[in-house]
mmCIF file of C-alpha atoms in Angstrom:
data_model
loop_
_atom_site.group_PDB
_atom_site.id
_atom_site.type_symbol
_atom_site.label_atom_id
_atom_site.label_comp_id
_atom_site.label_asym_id
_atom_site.label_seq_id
_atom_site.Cartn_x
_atom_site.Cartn_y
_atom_site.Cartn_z
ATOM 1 C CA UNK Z 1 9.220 6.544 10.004
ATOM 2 C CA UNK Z 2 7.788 8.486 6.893
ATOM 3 C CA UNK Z 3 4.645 7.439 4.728
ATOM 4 C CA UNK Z 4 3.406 7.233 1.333
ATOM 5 C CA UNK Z 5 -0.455 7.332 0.461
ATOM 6 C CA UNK Z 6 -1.204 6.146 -2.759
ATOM 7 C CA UNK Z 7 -3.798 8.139 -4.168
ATOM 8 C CA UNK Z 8 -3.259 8.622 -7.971
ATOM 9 C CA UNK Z 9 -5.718 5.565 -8.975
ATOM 10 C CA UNK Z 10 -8.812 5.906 -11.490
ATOM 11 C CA UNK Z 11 -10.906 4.561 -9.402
ATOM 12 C CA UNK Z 12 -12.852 2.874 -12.488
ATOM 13 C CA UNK Z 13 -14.956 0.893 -10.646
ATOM 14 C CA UNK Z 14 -15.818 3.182 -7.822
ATOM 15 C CA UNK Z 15 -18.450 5.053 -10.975
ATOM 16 C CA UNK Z 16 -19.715 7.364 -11.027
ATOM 17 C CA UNK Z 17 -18.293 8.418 -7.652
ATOM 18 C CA UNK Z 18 -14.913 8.726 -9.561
ATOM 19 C CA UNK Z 19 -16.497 10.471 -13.014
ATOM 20 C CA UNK Z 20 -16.042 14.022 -11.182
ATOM 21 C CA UNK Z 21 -13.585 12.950 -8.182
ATOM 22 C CA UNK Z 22 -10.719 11.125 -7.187
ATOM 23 C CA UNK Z 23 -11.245 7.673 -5.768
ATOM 24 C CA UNK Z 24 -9.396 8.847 -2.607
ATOM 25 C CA UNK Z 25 -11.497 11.721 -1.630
ATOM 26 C CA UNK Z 26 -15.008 9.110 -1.466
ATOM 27 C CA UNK Z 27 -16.000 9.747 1.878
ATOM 28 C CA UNK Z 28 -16.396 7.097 4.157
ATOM 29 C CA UNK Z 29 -18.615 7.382 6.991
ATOM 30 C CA UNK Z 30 -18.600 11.733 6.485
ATOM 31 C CA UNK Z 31 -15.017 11.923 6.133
ATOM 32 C CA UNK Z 32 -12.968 11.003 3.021
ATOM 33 C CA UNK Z 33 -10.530 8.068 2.862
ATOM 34 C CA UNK Z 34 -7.521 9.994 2.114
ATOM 35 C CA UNK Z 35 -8.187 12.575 5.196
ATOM 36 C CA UNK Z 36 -8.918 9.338 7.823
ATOM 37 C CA UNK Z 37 -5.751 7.797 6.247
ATOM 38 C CA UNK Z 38 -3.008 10.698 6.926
ATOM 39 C CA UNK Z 39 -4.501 11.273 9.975
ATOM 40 C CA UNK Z 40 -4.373 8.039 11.637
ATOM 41 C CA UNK Z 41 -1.083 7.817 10.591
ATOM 42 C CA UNK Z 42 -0.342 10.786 12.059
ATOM 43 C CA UNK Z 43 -2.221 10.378 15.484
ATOM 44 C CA UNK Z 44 -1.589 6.581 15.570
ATOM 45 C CA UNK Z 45 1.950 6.305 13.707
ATOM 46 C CA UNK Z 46 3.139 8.925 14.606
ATOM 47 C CA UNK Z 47 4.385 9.400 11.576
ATOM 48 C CA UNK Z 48 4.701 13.298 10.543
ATOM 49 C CA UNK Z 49 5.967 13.407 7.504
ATOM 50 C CA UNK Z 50 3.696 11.550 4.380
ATOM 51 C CA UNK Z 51 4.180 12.086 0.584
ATOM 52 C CA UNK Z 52 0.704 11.430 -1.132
ATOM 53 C CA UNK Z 53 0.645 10.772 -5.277
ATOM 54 C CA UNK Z 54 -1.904 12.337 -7.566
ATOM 55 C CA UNK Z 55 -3.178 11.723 -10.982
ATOM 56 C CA UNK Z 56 -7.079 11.301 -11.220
ATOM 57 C CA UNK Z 57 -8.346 15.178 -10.620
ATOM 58 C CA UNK Z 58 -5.147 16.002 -8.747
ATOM 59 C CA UNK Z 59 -6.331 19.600 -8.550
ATOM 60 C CA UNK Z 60 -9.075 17.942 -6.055
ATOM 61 C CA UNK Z 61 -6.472 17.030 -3.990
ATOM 62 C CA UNK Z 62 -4.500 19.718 -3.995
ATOM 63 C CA UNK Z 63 -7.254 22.392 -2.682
ATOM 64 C CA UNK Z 64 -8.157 19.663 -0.368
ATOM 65 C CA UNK Z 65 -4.823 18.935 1.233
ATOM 66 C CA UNK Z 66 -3.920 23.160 1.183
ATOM 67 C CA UNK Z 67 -7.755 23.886 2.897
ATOM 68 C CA UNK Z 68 -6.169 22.155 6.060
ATOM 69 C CA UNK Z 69 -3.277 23.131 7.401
ATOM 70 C CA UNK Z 70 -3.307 20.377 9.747
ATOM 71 C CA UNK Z 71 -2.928 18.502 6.570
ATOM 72 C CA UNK Z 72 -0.974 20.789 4.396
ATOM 73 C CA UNK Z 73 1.551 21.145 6.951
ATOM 74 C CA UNK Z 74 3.186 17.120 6.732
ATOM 75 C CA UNK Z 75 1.560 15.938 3.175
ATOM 76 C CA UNK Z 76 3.998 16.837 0.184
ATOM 77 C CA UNK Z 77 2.531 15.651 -3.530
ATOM 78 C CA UNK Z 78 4.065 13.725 -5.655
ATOM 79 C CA UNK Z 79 2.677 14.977 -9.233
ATOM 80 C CA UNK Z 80 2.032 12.013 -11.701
ATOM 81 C CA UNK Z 81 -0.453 14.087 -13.791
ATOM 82 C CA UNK Z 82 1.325 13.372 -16.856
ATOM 83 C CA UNK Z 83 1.487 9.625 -16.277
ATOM 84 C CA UNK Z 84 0.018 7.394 -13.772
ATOM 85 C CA UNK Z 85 3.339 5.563 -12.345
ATOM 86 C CA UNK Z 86 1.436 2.759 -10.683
ATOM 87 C CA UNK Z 87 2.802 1.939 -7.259
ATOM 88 C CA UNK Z 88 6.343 0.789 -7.908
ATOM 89 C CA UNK Z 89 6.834 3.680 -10.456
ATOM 90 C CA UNK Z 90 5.134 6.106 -7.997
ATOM 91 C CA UNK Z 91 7.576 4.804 -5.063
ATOM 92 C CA UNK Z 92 10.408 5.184 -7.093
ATOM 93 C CA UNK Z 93 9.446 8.553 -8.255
ATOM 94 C CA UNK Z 94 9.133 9.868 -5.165
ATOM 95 C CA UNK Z 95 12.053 8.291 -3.413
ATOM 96 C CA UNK Z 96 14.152 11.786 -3.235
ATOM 97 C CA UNK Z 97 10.917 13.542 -1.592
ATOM 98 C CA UNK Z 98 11.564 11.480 2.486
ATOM 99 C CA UNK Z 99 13.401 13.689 4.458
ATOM 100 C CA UNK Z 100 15.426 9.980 5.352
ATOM 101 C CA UNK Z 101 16.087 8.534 2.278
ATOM 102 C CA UNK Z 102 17.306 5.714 3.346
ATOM 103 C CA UNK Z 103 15.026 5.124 6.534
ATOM 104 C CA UNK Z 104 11.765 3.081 7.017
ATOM 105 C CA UNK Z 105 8.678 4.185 4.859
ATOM 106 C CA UNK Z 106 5.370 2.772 5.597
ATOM 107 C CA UNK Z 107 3.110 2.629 2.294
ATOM 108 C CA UNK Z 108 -0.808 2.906 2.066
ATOM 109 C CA UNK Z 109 -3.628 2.922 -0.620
ATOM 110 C CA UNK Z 110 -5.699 5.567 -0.081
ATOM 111 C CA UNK Z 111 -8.943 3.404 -0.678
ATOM 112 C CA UNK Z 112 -7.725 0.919 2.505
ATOM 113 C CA UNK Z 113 -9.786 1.930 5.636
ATOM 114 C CA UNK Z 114 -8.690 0.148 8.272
ATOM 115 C CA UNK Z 115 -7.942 -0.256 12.264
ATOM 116 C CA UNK Z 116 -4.519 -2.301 12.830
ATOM 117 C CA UNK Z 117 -1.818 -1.307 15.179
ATOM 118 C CA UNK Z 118 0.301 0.197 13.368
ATOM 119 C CA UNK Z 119 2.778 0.322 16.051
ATOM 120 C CA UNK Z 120 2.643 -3.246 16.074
ATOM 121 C CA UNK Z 121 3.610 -3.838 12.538
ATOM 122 C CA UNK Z 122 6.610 -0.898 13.038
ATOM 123 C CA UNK Z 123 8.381 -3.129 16.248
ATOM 124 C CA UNK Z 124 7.843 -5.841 13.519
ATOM 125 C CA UNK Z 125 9.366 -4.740 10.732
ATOM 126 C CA UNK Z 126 12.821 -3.019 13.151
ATOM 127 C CA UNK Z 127 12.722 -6.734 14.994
ATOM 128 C CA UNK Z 128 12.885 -9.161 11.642
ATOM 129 C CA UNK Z 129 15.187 -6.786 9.468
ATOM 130 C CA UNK Z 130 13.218 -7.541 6.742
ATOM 131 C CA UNK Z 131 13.667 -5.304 3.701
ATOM 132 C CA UNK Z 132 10.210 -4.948 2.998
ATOM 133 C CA UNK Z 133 7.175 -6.300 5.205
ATOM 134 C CA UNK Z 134 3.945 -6.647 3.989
ATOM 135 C CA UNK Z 135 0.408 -6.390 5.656
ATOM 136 C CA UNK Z 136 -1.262 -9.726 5.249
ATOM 137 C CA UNK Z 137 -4.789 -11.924 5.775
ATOM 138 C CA UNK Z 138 -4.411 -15.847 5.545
ATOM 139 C CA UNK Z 139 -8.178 -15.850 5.994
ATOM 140 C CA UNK Z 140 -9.267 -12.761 3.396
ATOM 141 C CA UNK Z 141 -10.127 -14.738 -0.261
ATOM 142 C CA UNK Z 142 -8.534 -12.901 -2.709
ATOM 143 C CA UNK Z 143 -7.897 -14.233 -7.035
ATOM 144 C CA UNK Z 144 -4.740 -13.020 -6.139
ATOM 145 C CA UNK Z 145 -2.707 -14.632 -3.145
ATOM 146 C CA UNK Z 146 0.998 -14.251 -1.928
ATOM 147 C CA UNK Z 147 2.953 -17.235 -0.790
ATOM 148 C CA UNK Z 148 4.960 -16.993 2.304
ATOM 149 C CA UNK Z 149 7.405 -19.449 3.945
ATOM 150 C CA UNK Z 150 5.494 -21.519 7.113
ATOM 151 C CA UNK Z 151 8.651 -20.762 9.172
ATOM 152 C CA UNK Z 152 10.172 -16.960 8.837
ATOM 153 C CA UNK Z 153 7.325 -15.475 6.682
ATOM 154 C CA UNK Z 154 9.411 -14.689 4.041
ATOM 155 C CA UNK Z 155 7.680 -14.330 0.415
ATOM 156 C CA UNK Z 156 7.987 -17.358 -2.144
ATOM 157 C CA UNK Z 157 5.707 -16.566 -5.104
ATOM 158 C CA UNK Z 158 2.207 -15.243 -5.912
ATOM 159 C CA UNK Z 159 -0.734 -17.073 -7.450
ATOM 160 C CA UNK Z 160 -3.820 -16.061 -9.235
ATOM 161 C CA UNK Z 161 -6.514 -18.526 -7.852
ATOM 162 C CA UNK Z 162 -8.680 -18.110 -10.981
ATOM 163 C CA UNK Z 163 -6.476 -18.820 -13.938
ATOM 164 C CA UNK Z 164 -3.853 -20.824 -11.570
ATOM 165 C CA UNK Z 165 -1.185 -18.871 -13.083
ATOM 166 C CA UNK Z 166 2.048 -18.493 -10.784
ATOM 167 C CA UNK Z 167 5.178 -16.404 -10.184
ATOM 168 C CA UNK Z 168 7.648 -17.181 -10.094
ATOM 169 C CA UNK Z 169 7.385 -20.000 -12.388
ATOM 170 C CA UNK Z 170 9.613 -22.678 -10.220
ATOM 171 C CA UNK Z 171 7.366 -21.785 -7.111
ATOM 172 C CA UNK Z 172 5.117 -24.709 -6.187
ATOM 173 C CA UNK Z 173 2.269 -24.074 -4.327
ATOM 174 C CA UNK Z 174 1.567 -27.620 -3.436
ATOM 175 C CA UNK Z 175 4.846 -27.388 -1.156
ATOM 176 C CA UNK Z 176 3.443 -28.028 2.836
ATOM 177 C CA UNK Z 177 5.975 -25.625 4.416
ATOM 178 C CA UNK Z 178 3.923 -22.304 2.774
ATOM 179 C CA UNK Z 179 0.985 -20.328 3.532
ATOM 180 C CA UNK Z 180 -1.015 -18.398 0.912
ATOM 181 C CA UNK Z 181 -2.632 -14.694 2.288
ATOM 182 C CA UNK Z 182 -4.202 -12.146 0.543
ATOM 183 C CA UNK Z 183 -2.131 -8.630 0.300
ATOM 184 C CA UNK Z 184 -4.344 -6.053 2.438
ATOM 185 C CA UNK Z 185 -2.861 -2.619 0.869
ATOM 186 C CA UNK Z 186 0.016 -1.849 3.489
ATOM 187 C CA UNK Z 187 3.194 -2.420 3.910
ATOM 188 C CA UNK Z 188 6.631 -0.656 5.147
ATOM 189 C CA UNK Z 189 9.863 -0.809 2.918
ATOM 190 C CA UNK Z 190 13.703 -0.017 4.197
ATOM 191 C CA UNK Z 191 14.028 2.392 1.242
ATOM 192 C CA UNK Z 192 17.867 2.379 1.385
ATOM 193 C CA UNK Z 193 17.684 -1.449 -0.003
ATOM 194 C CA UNK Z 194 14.694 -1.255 -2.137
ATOM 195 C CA UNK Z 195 15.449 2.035 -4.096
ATOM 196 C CA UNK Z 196 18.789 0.734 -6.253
ATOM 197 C CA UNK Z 197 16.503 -2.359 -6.912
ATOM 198 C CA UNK Z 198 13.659 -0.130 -7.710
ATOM 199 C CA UNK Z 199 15.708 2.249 -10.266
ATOM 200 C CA UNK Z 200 17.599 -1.493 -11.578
ATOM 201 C CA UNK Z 201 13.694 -2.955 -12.051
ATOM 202 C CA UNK Z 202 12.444 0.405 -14.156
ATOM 203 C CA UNK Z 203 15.593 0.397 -16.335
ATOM 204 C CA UNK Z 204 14.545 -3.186 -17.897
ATOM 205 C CA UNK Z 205 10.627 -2.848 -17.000
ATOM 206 C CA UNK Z 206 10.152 0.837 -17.955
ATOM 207 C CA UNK Z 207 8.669 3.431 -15.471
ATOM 208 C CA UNK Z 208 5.271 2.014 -15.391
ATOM 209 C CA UNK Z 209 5.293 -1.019 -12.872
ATOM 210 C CA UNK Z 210 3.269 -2.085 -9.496
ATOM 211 C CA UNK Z 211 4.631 -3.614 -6.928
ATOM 212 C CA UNK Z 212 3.898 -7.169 -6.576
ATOM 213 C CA UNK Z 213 5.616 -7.962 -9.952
ATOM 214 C CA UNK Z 214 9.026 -5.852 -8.209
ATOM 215 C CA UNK Z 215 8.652 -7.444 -4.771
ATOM 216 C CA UNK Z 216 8.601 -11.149 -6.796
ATOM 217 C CA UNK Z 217 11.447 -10.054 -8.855
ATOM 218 C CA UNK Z 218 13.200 -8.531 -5.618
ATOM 219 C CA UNK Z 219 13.068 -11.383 -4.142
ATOM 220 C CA UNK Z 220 15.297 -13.619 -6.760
ATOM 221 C CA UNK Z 221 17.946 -10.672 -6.275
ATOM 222 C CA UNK Z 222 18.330 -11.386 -2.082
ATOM 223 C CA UNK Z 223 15.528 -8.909 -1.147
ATOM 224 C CA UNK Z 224 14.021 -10.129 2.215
ATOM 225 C CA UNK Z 225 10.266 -9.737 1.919
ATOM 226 C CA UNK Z 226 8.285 -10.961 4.598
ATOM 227 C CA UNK Z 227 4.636 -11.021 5.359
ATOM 228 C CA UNK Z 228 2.924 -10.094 8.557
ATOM 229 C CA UNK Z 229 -0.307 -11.084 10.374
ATOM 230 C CA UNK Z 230 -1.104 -8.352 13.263
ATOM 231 C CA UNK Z 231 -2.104 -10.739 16.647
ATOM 232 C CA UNK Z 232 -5.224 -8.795 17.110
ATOM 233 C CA UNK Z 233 -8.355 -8.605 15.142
ATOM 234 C CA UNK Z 234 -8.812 -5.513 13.249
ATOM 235 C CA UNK Z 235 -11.144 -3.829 10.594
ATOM 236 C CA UNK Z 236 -10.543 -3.574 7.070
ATOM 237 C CA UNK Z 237 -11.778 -2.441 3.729
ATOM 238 C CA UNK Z 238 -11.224 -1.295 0.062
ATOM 239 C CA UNK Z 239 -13.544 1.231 -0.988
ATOM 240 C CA UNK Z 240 -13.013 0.108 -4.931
ATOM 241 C CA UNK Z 241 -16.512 -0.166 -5.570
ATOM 242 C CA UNK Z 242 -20.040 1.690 -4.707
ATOM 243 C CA UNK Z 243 -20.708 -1.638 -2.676
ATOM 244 C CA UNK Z 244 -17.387 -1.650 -0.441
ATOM 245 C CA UNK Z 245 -17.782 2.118 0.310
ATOM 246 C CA UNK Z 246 -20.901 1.359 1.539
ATOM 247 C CA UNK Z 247 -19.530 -1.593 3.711
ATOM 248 C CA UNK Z 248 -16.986 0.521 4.845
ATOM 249 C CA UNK Z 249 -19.057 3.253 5.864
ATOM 250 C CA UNK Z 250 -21.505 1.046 7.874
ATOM 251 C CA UNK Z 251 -18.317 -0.470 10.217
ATOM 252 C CA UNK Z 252 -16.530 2.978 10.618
ATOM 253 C CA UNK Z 253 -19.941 5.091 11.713
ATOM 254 C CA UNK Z 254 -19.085 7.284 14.551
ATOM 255 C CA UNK Z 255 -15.324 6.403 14.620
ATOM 256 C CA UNK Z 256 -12.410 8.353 12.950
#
């Protein structure tokens, strides 16, 4: 399995952290997000091979990644200086840069910190031959939720809690045999399915899209998307504004 770190974001509402760095570099706990990231995917994945997007002071990241050879040696950029792709744009974009094309590719935001088994979600996502699965809390409150099927976890629609908007617009969420769970910034994607659909979604949407709008989409064109609950408690955290970096860095003191 390969990985992809997305850390191109503005970080807007990480100020003024982000005026004069990128979001991903905000340390947490002494060491920055992006760093704890690639290497607990590395030392807990086992994953040696992770392409990582810039945009936001992407010369930061650059001398940062090349100052560590530990680093340098299984990171490859993916430049978006010239235009921030979002994910699905950035996925798409950087599709040709896996050394297996068509193999499994676990995807992470750079401001996530967190503790699951990564392992665990891997034997998940080989076991369900699901095309994409997706890193999921049924107990985090989000505006934003994702609807899964009660029975095989497989992704029905998406809701905004606030304005009760939903996706697709035949999905009910009153319907008793679905479960709604907030998105937690992780999930892995067979790339050999999702690419065509990827490079068929930009030619209508343009080259600009995230994710969750593709994955909904995806879905109406036989995509299996599932969602997946780790069995064992676990820590996690955006970093998205001064207050959440600070939450993070008071749970991950003295770990790594």
């Amino acid at each position: 399995m390969e990985a992809m770190v997305f850390a191109a974001g503005i970080g807007s509402r990480l100020k003024p952290f982000t005026l004069t760095r990128p979001k991903a570099l905000a340390p947490v706990a002494g060491v920055p997000a992006l760093q704890r990231c690639i290497e607990r995917l590395r030392d807990e994945g086992g994953i040696n091979h992770m392409v990582v997007n810039i945009h936001h002071f992407p010369d930061e990241i650059r001398r940062f990644i090349a100052s560590d050879s530990s680093l340098s040696a299984i990171v490859d950029l993916s430049d978006e200086s010239g235009l921030l792709l979002d994910t699905g744009g950035g996925l798409l974009n950087a599709a040709n840069m896996f050394n297996q094309p068509d193999g499994p590719i676990l995807l992470h935001n750079a401001d996530v910190v967190t503790d699951f088994d990564i392992a665990e979600m891997e034997r998940h996502f080989n076991d369900s031959g699901a095309d994409v699965l997706l890193l999921v809390n049924p107990c985090r409150s989000s505006s934003r939720m994702l609807w899964f099927d009660e029975t095989d976890s497989k992704l029905k629609g998406w809701s905004n809690e606030k304005t009760g908007d939903v996706k697709p617009e035949s999905f009910r969420k009153e319907d008793n045999s679905v479960f709604k769970a907030a998105f937690n910034g992780v999930h892995i994607v067979n790339l050999g399915r999702i690419a065509p659909m990827l490079r068929r979604y930009a030619d209508s949407h343009g080259p600009v899209f995230s994710l969750t709008p593709f994955y909904l989409w995806a879905v109406g064109e036989g995509a299996d998307i599932r969602g997946f609950v780790p069995e064992k408690e676990y820590r996690w955290h955006d970093i998205g504004t001064p207050e959440k970096l600070a939450a993070a860095t008071a749970d991950f003191s003295g770990t790594k």
